[in-house]
Structure formats: C-alpha cells, structure tokens
Amino acid sequence: MEIQNSDEKKGAGAEESRDTKEKKEIYTYEAPWLVYGMNWSVREDKRFRLAIGSFVEEYNNKVEILELDEENGKFKVEEDRVSMECLLNNNKNSEFCAPLTSFDWNGTDPSIIGTSSIDTTCTIWNVETNQAKTQLIAHDKEVYDIAFAPSPDVFASAGADGSVRMFDLRSLEHSTIIYESPNLVPLLRLSWNKQDPNYLATFLMDQNHVVVLDIRSPAEPVAELKGHHQPINSVAW
C-alpha cells in the first residue's frame, strides 16, 4: 500500500529560499496479509490516519489503524485502538445472518448505518440502540453496494440484477430505478458525488469503464469514463 504526498520544501540557501520546490513523497506500508479495503480518517487533526482491512480466508480477519509518522516517514500501527462497539444482527433466531456485501455511514447522522446483503435486502441500523430501523427487499438479486446521498434520508443501492435504485427513508413504499445496465450486467459499486448530490457513479462487473448518472435524467448515463485496461473494482469521488 502506498500513499503519495505533495508538499513544499524550502531550501536553506538564499537561492533555494526564493525558489520553492515541490517535493513528492511516497510512503509505503507492507501489511502481513492481503489488503482488501481501506479508508481515510475524517478527523482534521489526523490527516495521514487510515484504516485497512485484511483478506484472509479464515475467521480471523482484522482492521488495523495506521498513522504516518511524518518525522521519520514511516507508518506506525496503533495497537489496541480498535474495539467492538456493537454487534448488529437482525436475525432473531440465530447468531448468523446472510453475508453482507457493503455498508455506508449516513453523513448527516453518524448514528445511522446502512448495509447490503446477498439476500437481496438493505438494512438501516441505529448503532446507538443496536437495532435495525428498517429492512427492505431492495433488488431482485444480490445487493452489492449501498451508499447514502449527501442528505439524511436518501440512499441508493446497486446489485446483481443490473440496476441502481434510489430510496427515501421517509417513504419506503416506493423506490426509483435510475439506471439499468445493458443486458442487465451486474453492477458492483456506486458512489455519490459529495459536492453535487445529483450525480453518482457506478460500474459493471468485469468491465473497465465508469458510468456517471444524473438522477434528474435517469436511465441514460451522462458520461462514461474509459481509461482502464482491466476491470474496475472500486470508485470514489
């Protein structure tokens, strides 16, 4: 895993003090296992802090918290900083549930989290009460991703049925199909534009382009971003 940083480095001499040079640095952390996912901390005082998740074909997968020591240019692992806050399980008859495929925090209300599952459902949870607020059948097949819009009530999902669907927590009786892929090829991930909630991006399984959607004019993409030579596995604005 590599992190690239661009910073300004001023020289000690008179000429270098007048000419500011841009220094590009790459910091590398080698995890003891395959890294499956990662995300940055949103704390302003922790600008080089991130979490990474392992991919081990056993039950002992983990999350590590890393922070860059800018003085020596190395990542350090924050030991004993991760603990389980709560266990969310909507299956009252068993400790097991259908495998989850993705989750997302509500950006407006940090007590709300949404999850998607291969059992065709999306579940909205309250992490303070450890209870499900609602669970709904979101797609006709497996749901691969869920993402909240930059608003407290709206979220979207993408799934194996080749559709992107939008939901409103204030009126869950209805959902809006805003896109269906050609030949209903499964859609793996989606991401909302944080600056303009009218736009979101998704991509098709085993394909190398990103589809950009405008929810004001659904069904047809407003853009297709082509630049990769191999299939895409993640997207973020």
PDB file of C-alpha atoms in Angstrom:
ATOM      1  CA  MET A   1       0.000   0.000   0.000  1.00  0.00           C
ATOM      2  CA  GLU A   2       1.459   3.367  -0.995  1.00  0.00           C
ATOM      3  CA  ILE A   3       0.451   6.913  -0.019  1.00  0.00           C
ATOM      4  CA  GLN A   4       1.647   9.836  -2.086  1.00  0.00           C
ATOM      5  CA  ASN A   5       2.034  13.306  -0.631  1.00  0.00           C
ATOM      6  CA  SER A   6       2.892  16.569  -2.338  1.00  0.00           C
ATOM      7  CA  ASP A   7       4.433  19.236  -0.129  1.00  0.00           C
ATOM      8  CA  GLU A   8       6.605  22.298  -0.464  1.00  0.00           C
ATOM      9  CA  LYS A   9      10.220  22.147   0.621  1.00  0.00           C
ATOM     10  CA  LYS A  10      12.158  25.367   1.073  1.00  0.00           C
ATOM     11  CA  GLY A  11      15.934  25.296   0.596  1.00  0.00           C
ATOM     12  CA  ALA A  12      18.363  26.580   3.164  1.00  0.00           C
ATOM     13  CA  GLY A  13      20.376  28.766   0.788  1.00  0.00           C
ATOM     14  CA  ALA A  14      19.435  32.176  -0.463  1.00  0.00           C
ATOM     15  CA  GLU A  15      18.546  30.961  -3.946  1.00  0.00           C
ATOM     16  CA  GLU A  16      16.524  27.997  -2.680  1.00  0.00           C
ATOM     17  CA  SER A  17      14.642  30.203  -0.225  1.00  0.00           C
ATOM     18  CA  ARG A  18      13.423  32.245  -3.169  1.00  0.00           C
ATOM     19  CA  ASP A  19      12.501  29.227  -5.276  1.00  0.00           C
ATOM     20  CA  THR A  20      10.005  26.914  -3.630  1.00  0.00           C
ATOM     21  CA  LYS A  21      10.354  23.335  -4.837  1.00  0.00           C
ATOM     22  CA  GLU A  22       7.574  20.809  -4.804  1.00  0.00           C
ATOM     23  CA  LYS A  23       8.566  17.564  -3.155  1.00  0.00           C
ATOM     24  CA  LYS A  24       6.711  14.372  -3.985  1.00  0.00           C
ATOM     25  CA  GLU A  25       6.903  11.620  -1.431  1.00  0.00           C
ATOM     26  CA  ILE A  26       5.620   8.048  -1.460  1.00  0.00           C
ATOM     27  CA  TYR A  27       5.133   6.294   1.852  1.00  0.00           C
ATOM     28  CA  THR A  28       4.752   2.529   1.850  1.00  0.00           C
ATOM     29  CA  TYR A  29       3.314   0.146   4.407  1.00  0.00           C
ATOM     30  CA  GLU A  30       3.566  -3.583   3.807  1.00  0.00           C
ATOM     31  CA  ALA A  31       0.772  -5.419   5.607  1.00  0.00           C
ATOM     32  CA  PRO A  32       1.322  -9.024   6.702  1.00  0.00           C
ATOM     33  CA  TRP A  33      -1.741 -10.039   4.680  1.00  0.00           C
ATOM     34  CA  LEU A  34      -3.606  -9.090   1.524  1.00  0.00           C
ATOM     35  CA  VAL A  35      -5.293  -5.688   1.954  1.00  0.00           C
ATOM     36  CA  TYR A  36      -8.951  -5.879   0.977  1.00  0.00           C
ATOM     37  CA  GLY A  37     -10.143  -2.325   1.700  1.00  0.00           C
ATOM     38  CA  MET A  38      -9.078   0.987   3.188  1.00  0.00           C
ATOM     39  CA  ASN A  39     -10.458   4.375   4.135  1.00  0.00           C
ATOM     40  CA  TRP A  40      -9.134   7.665   5.454  1.00  0.00           C
ATOM     41  CA  SER A  41      -9.949   9.175   8.816  1.00  0.00           C
ATOM     42  CA  VAL A  42     -12.102  12.303   8.508  1.00  0.00           C
ATOM     43  CA  ARG A  43     -10.576  13.940  11.587  1.00  0.00           C
ATOM     44  CA  GLU A  44      -8.857  17.187  10.638  1.00  0.00           C
ATOM     45  CA  ASP A  45      -6.104  16.642  13.207  1.00  0.00           C
ATOM     46  CA  LYS A  46      -5.294  13.189  11.744  1.00  0.00           C
ATOM     47  CA  ARG A  47      -4.598  13.960   8.106  1.00  0.00           C
ATOM     48  CA  PHE A  48      -2.489  10.833   7.484  1.00  0.00           C
ATOM     49  CA  ARG A  49      -4.516   8.335   9.501  1.00  0.00           C
ATOM     50  CA  LEU A  50      -6.316   5.449   7.843  1.00  0.00           C
ATOM     51  CA  ALA A  51      -7.820   2.042   8.440  1.00  0.00           C
ATOM     52  CA  ILE A  52      -7.065  -1.050   6.377  1.00  0.00           C
ATOM     53  CA  GLY A  53      -8.872  -4.382   6.369  1.00  0.00           C
ATOM     54  CA  SER A  54      -7.407  -7.831   5.795  1.00  0.00           C
ATOM     55  CA  PHE A  55      -8.445 -10.530   3.359  1.00  0.00           C
ATOM     56  CA  VAL A  56      -7.700 -13.897   4.920  1.00  0.00           C
ATOM     57  CA  GLU A  57      -9.719 -16.979   4.046  1.00  0.00           C
ATOM     58  CA  GLU A  58     -10.297 -17.701   7.715  1.00  0.00           C
ATOM     59  CA  TYR A  59     -12.345 -16.230  10.559  1.00  0.00           C
ATOM     60  CA  ASN A  60      -9.545 -14.085  11.980  1.00  0.00           C
ATOM     61  CA  ASN A  61      -9.724 -11.090   9.633  1.00  0.00           C
ATOM     62  CA  LYS A  62      -8.942  -7.748  11.210  1.00  0.00           C
ATOM     63  CA  VAL A  63      -8.878  -3.983  10.856  1.00  0.00           C
ATOM     64  CA  GLU A  64      -5.657  -2.084  11.527  1.00  0.00           C
ATOM     65  CA  ILE A  65      -5.348   1.647  12.218  1.00  0.00           C
ATOM     66  CA  LEU A  66      -2.260   3.240  10.670  1.00  0.00           C
ATOM     67  CA  GLU A  67      -0.836   6.709  11.161  1.00  0.00           C
ATOM     68  CA  LEU A  68       2.059   8.275   9.329  1.00  0.00           C
ATOM     69  CA  ASP A  69       4.963   9.473  11.460  1.00  0.00           C
ATOM     70  CA  GLU A  70       5.960  12.431   9.314  1.00  0.00           C
ATOM     71  CA  GLU A  71       9.303  12.881  11.083  1.00  0.00           C
ATOM     72  CA  ASN A  72      10.719   9.525  10.037  1.00  0.00           C
ATOM     73  CA  GLY A  73       8.429   8.922   7.064  1.00  0.00           C
ATOM     74  CA  LYS A  74       7.074   5.590   8.294  1.00  0.00           C
ATOM     75  CA  PHE A  75       3.658   4.238   9.167  1.00  0.00           C
ATOM     76  CA  LYS A  76       3.026   3.040  12.686  1.00  0.00           C
ATOM     77  CA  VAL A  77       0.271   0.687  13.742  1.00  0.00           C
ATOM     78  CA  GLU A  78      -1.925   1.971  16.553  1.00  0.00           C
ATOM     79  CA  GLU A  79      -2.090  -1.022  18.844  1.00  0.00           C
ATOM     80  CA  ASP A  80      -5.149  -1.750  20.971  1.00  0.00           C
ATOM     81  CA  ARG A  81      -7.077   1.155  19.445  1.00  0.00           C
ATOM     82  CA  VAL A  82      -9.837  -0.878  17.791  1.00  0.00           C
ATOM     83  CA  SER A  83     -12.566  -2.492  19.844  1.00  0.00           C
ATOM     84  CA  MET A  84     -16.058  -3.715  19.009  1.00  0.00           C
ATOM     85  CA  GLU A  85     -18.646  -1.071  19.807  1.00  0.00           C
ATOM     86  CA  CYS A  86     -21.707  -3.142  18.962  1.00  0.00           C
ATOM     87  CA  LEU A  87     -22.831  -6.218  17.048  1.00  0.00           C
ATOM     88  CA  LEU A  88     -25.651  -5.669  14.583  1.00  0.00           C
ATOM     89  CA  ASN A  89     -27.700  -8.771  13.786  1.00  0.00           C
ATOM     90  CA  ASN A  90     -31.300  -8.682  12.651  1.00  0.00           C
ATOM     91  CA  ASN A  91     -31.719 -12.466  12.745  1.00  0.00           C
ATOM     92  CA  LYS A  92     -33.581 -13.136  15.994  1.00  0.00           C
ATOM     93  CA  ASN A  93     -33.367 -16.916  15.700  1.00  0.00           C
ATOM     94  CA  SER A  94     -29.642 -17.317  15.116  1.00  0.00           C
ATOM     95  CA  GLU A  95     -26.346 -15.543  15.630  1.00  0.00           C
ATOM     96  CA  PHE A  96     -25.683 -15.924  11.910  1.00  0.00           C
ATOM     97  CA  CYS A  97     -27.082 -13.888   9.030  1.00  0.00           C
ATOM     98  CA  ALA A  98     -26.703 -13.748   5.263  1.00  0.00           C
ATOM     99  CA  PRO A  99     -23.273 -12.444   4.188  1.00  0.00           C
ATOM    100  CA  LEU A 100     -23.013  -8.670   3.895  1.00  0.00           C
ATOM    101  CA  THR A 101     -21.515  -7.104   0.799  1.00  0.00           C
ATOM    102  CA  SER A 102     -21.103  -3.450   1.752  1.00  0.00           C
ATOM    103  CA  PHE A 103     -22.052  -0.712   4.207  1.00  0.00           C
ATOM    104  CA  ASP A 104     -22.098   3.078   4.438  1.00  0.00           C
ATOM    105  CA  TRP A 105     -22.409   5.675   7.175  1.00  0.00           C
ATOM    106  CA  ASN A 106     -25.055   8.362   6.995  1.00  0.00           C
ATOM    107  CA  GLY A 107     -23.033  11.539   6.569  1.00  0.00           C
ATOM    108  CA  THR A 108     -25.620  13.684   8.363  1.00  0.00           C
ATOM    109  CA  ASP A 109     -26.479  11.398  11.281  1.00  0.00           C
ATOM    110  CA  PRO A 110     -23.433   9.367  12.454  1.00  0.00           C
ATOM    111  CA  SER A 111     -25.659   7.016  14.443  1.00  0.00           C
ATOM    112  CA  ILE A 112     -27.172   5.635  11.224  1.00  0.00           C
ATOM    113  CA  ILE A 113     -25.503   2.995   9.073  1.00  0.00           C
ATOM    114  CA  GLY A 114     -26.777   1.086   6.046  1.00  0.00           C
ATOM    115  CA  THR A 115     -25.782  -2.438   4.984  1.00  0.00           C
ATOM    116  CA  SER A 116     -26.404  -4.528   1.879  1.00  0.00           C
ATOM    117  CA  SER A 117     -26.553  -8.305   1.621  1.00  0.00           C
ATOM    118  CA  ILE A 118     -26.668 -11.198  -0.809  1.00  0.00           C
ATOM    119  CA  ASP A 119     -30.183 -11.971   0.469  1.00  0.00           C
ATOM    120  CA  THR A 120     -31.498  -9.078  -1.738  1.00  0.00           C
ATOM    121  CA  THR A 121     -32.061  -6.760   1.254  1.00  0.00           C
ATOM    122  CA  CYS A 122     -30.747  -3.459   2.560  1.00  0.00           C
ATOM    123  CA  THR A 123     -30.905  -2.762   6.281  1.00  0.00           C
ATOM    124  CA  ILE A 124     -30.723   0.614   8.014  1.00  0.00           C
ATOM    125  CA  TRP A 125     -29.335   0.428  11.558  1.00  0.00           C
ATOM    126  CA  ASN A 126     -29.080   2.676  14.576  1.00  0.00           C
ATOM    127  CA  VAL A 127     -25.702   1.908  16.151  1.00  0.00           C
ATOM    128  CA  GLU A 128     -26.647   3.629  19.415  1.00  0.00           C
ATOM    129  CA  THR A 129     -29.588   1.309  20.056  1.00  0.00           C
ATOM    130  CA  ASN A 130     -28.066  -1.714  18.246  1.00  0.00           C
ATOM    131  CA  GLN A 131     -31.396  -2.097  16.456  1.00  0.00           C
ATOM    132  CA  ALA A 132     -32.484  -2.174  12.829  1.00  0.00           C
ATOM    133  CA  LYS A 133     -34.619   0.831  11.897  1.00  0.00           C
ATOM    134  CA  THR A 134     -35.873  -0.872   8.759  1.00  0.00           C
ATOM    135  CA  GLN A 135     -35.069  -3.738   6.419  1.00  0.00           C
ATOM    136  CA  LEU A 136     -36.355  -3.865   2.870  1.00  0.00           C
ATOM    137  CA  ILE A 137     -36.080  -6.083  -0.182  1.00  0.00           C
ATOM    138  CA  ALA A 138     -34.106  -3.759  -2.406  1.00  0.00           C
ATOM    139  CA  HIS A 139     -33.349  -5.821  -5.525  1.00  0.00           C
ATOM    140  CA  ASP A 140     -34.397  -8.959  -7.348  1.00  0.00           C
ATOM    141  CA  LYS A 141     -30.956 -10.493  -6.819  1.00  0.00           C
ATOM    142  CA  GLU A 142     -27.939  -9.932  -4.569  1.00  0.00           C
ATOM    143  CA  VAL A 143     -27.282  -6.346  -3.445  1.00  0.00           C
ATOM    144  CA  TYR A 144     -23.609  -5.499  -3.898  1.00  0.00           C
ATOM    145  CA  ASP A 145     -23.391  -1.924  -2.628  1.00  0.00           C
ATOM    146  CA  ILE A 146     -25.235   0.757  -0.687  1.00  0.00           C
ATOM    147  CA  ALA A 147     -24.416   4.468  -0.404  1.00  0.00           C
ATOM    148  CA  PHE A 148     -26.091   7.387   1.337  1.00  0.00           C
ATOM    149  CA  ALA A 149     -26.584  10.604  -0.582  1.00  0.00           C
ATOM    150  CA  PRO A 150     -25.308  13.852   0.968  1.00  0.00           C
ATOM    151  CA  SER A 151     -28.682  14.101   2.736  1.00  0.00           C
ATOM    152  CA  PRO A 152     -30.094  12.372   5.827  1.00  0.00           C
ATOM    153  CA  ASP A 153     -32.849  10.338   4.162  1.00  0.00           C
ATOM    154  CA  VAL A 154     -31.810   9.265   0.670  1.00  0.00           C
ATOM    155  CA  PHE A 155     -29.653   6.270  -0.242  1.00  0.00           C
ATOM    156  CA  ALA A 156     -29.027   4.185  -3.344  1.00  0.00           C
ATOM    157  CA  SER A 157     -28.070   0.591  -3.990  1.00  0.00           C
ATOM    158  CA  ALA A 158     -26.615  -1.461  -6.828  1.00  0.00           C
ATOM    159  CA  GLY A 159     -26.910  -5.162  -7.399  1.00  0.00           C
ATOM    160  CA  ALA A 160     -26.672  -8.335  -9.422  1.00  0.00           C
ATOM    161  CA  ASP A 161     -29.925  -7.518 -11.247  1.00  0.00           C
ATOM    162  CA  GLY A 162     -28.066  -4.772 -13.117  1.00  0.00           C
ATOM    163  CA  SER A 163     -29.934  -1.845 -11.579  1.00  0.00           C
ATOM    164  CA  VAL A 164     -29.227   1.212  -9.449  1.00  0.00           C
ATOM    165  CA  ARG A 165     -32.172   2.005  -7.192  1.00  0.00           C
ATOM    166  CA  MET A 166     -32.816   5.065  -5.038  1.00  0.00           C
ATOM    167  CA  PHE A 167     -34.747   5.039  -1.745  1.00  0.00           C
ATOM    168  CA  ASP A 168     -36.087   7.654   0.649  1.00  0.00           C
ATOM    169  CA  LEU A 169     -36.350   6.704   4.323  1.00  0.00           C
ATOM    170  CA  ARG A 170     -39.407   8.937   4.641  1.00  0.00           C
ATOM    171  CA  SER A 171     -41.315   6.893   2.043  1.00  0.00           C
ATOM    172  CA  LEU A 172     -40.042   3.345   1.691  1.00  0.00           C
ATOM    173  CA  GLU A 173     -43.171   2.117  -0.078  1.00  0.00           C
ATOM    174  CA  HIS A 174     -41.601   3.202  -3.355  1.00  0.00           C
ATOM    175  CA  SER A 175     -38.153   3.092  -4.934  1.00  0.00           C
ATOM    176  CA  THR A 176     -36.860   4.601  -8.153  1.00  0.00           C
ATOM    177  CA  ILE A 177     -34.830   2.636 -10.679  1.00  0.00           C
ATOM    178  CA  ILE A 178     -32.481   5.272 -12.003  1.00  0.00           C
ATOM    179  CA  TYR A 179     -30.347   3.029 -14.199  1.00  0.00           C
ATOM    180  CA  GLU A 180     -30.305  -0.465 -15.703  1.00  0.00           C
ATOM    181  CA  SER A 181     -27.168  -1.747 -17.341  1.00  0.00           C
ATOM    182  CA  PRO A 182     -27.146  -3.153 -20.885  1.00  0.00           C
ATOM    183  CA  ASN A 183     -28.198  -6.803 -20.783  1.00  0.00           C
ATOM    184  CA  LEU A 184     -28.644  -6.343 -17.014  1.00  0.00           C
ATOM    185  CA  VAL A 185     -24.960  -6.982 -16.305  1.00  0.00           C
ATOM    186  CA  PRO A 186     -24.410  -6.862 -12.506  1.00  0.00           C
ATOM    187  CA  LEU A 187     -23.350  -3.526 -11.012  1.00  0.00           C
ATOM    188  CA  LEU A 188     -20.704  -3.856  -8.310  1.00  0.00           C
ATOM    189  CA  ARG A 189     -20.213  -0.465  -6.650  1.00  0.00           C
ATOM    190  CA  LEU A 190     -21.628   3.051  -6.599  1.00  0.00           C
ATOM    191  CA  SER A 191     -20.555   6.378  -5.172  1.00  0.00           C
ATOM    192  CA  TRP A 192     -22.330   9.712  -4.696  1.00  0.00           C
ATOM    193  CA  ASN A 193     -20.745  12.991  -5.702  1.00  0.00           C
ATOM    194  CA  LYS A 194     -20.112  14.743  -2.364  1.00  0.00           C
ATOM    195  CA  GLN A 195     -20.361  18.209  -3.915  1.00  0.00           C
ATOM    196  CA  ASP A 196     -23.386  17.723  -6.165  1.00  0.00           C
ATOM    197  CA  PRO A 197     -25.895  15.080  -4.976  1.00  0.00           C
ATOM    198  CA  ASN A 198     -27.464  14.897  -8.429  1.00  0.00           C
ATOM    199  CA  TYR A 199     -24.565  12.796  -9.682  1.00  0.00           C
ATOM    200  CA  LEU A 200     -23.387   9.320  -8.798  1.00  0.00           C
ATOM    201  CA  ALA A 201     -21.035   6.806 -10.375  1.00  0.00           C
ATOM    202  CA  THR A 202     -21.190   3.045 -10.818  1.00  0.00           C
ATOM    203  CA  PHE A 203     -19.545   0.354 -12.912  1.00  0.00           C
ATOM    204  CA  LEU A 204     -20.397  -3.011 -14.415  1.00  0.00           C
ATOM    205  CA  MET A 205     -18.911  -6.347 -13.440  1.00  0.00           C
ATOM    206  CA  ASP A 206     -15.764  -7.294 -15.400  1.00  0.00           C
ATOM    207  CA  GLN A 207     -15.765  -4.039 -17.356  1.00  0.00           C
ATOM    208  CA  ASN A 208     -13.233  -1.238 -17.495  1.00  0.00           C
ATOM    209  CA  HIS A 209     -15.335   1.934 -17.616  1.00  0.00           C
ATOM    210  CA  VAL A 210     -17.234   4.022 -15.067  1.00  0.00           C
ATOM    211  CA  VAL A 211     -20.825   5.110 -15.666  1.00  0.00           C
ATOM    212  CA  VAL A 212     -21.802   8.579 -14.385  1.00  0.00           C
ATOM    213  CA  LEU A 213     -25.512   9.098 -13.724  1.00  0.00           C
ATOM    214  CA  ASP A 214     -27.660  12.191 -13.201  1.00  0.00           C
ATOM    215  CA  ILE A 215     -30.695  11.364 -11.038  1.00  0.00           C
ATOM    216  CA  ARG A 216     -32.615  14.228 -12.659  1.00  0.00           C
ATOM    217  CA  SER A 217     -32.492  12.410 -16.015  1.00  0.00           C
ATOM    218  CA  PRO A 218     -32.318   8.711 -15.148  1.00  0.00           C
ATOM    219  CA  ALA A 219     -31.944   5.700 -17.441  1.00  0.00           C
ATOM    220  CA  GLU A 220     -29.164   7.112 -19.638  1.00  0.00           C
ATOM    221  CA  PRO A 221     -25.630   7.875 -18.380  1.00  0.00           C
ATOM    222  CA  VAL A 222     -24.426  11.449 -18.703  1.00  0.00           C
ATOM    223  CA  ALA A 223     -20.859  10.199 -19.160  1.00  0.00           C
ATOM    224  CA  GLU A 224     -18.782   7.054 -19.439  1.00  0.00           C
ATOM    225  CA  LEU A 225     -15.211   7.269 -18.201  1.00  0.00           C
ATOM    226  CA  LYS A 226     -12.875   4.990 -20.119  1.00  0.00           C
ATOM    227  CA  GLY A 227      -9.203   4.735 -19.265  1.00  0.00           C
ATOM    228  CA  HIS A 228      -8.541   1.434 -17.548  1.00  0.00           C
ATOM    229  CA  HIS A 229      -7.237  -1.609 -19.353  1.00  0.00           C
ATOM    230  CA  GLN A 230      -8.519  -4.124 -16.803  1.00  0.00           C
ATOM    231  CA  PRO A 231     -11.837  -4.489 -14.915  1.00  0.00           C
ATOM    232  CA  ILE A 232     -12.564  -1.881 -12.227  1.00  0.00           C
ATOM    233  CA  ASN A 233     -13.132  -2.907  -8.603  1.00  0.00           C
ATOM    234  CA  SER A 234     -13.756   0.406  -6.823  1.00  0.00           C
ATOM    235  CA  VAL A 235     -14.828   4.002  -7.436  1.00  0.00           C
ATOM    236  CA  ALA A 236     -14.881   7.189  -5.324  1.00  0.00           C
ATOM    237  CA  TRP A 237     -15.490  10.876  -5.961  1.00  0.00           C
TER     238      TRP A 237
END
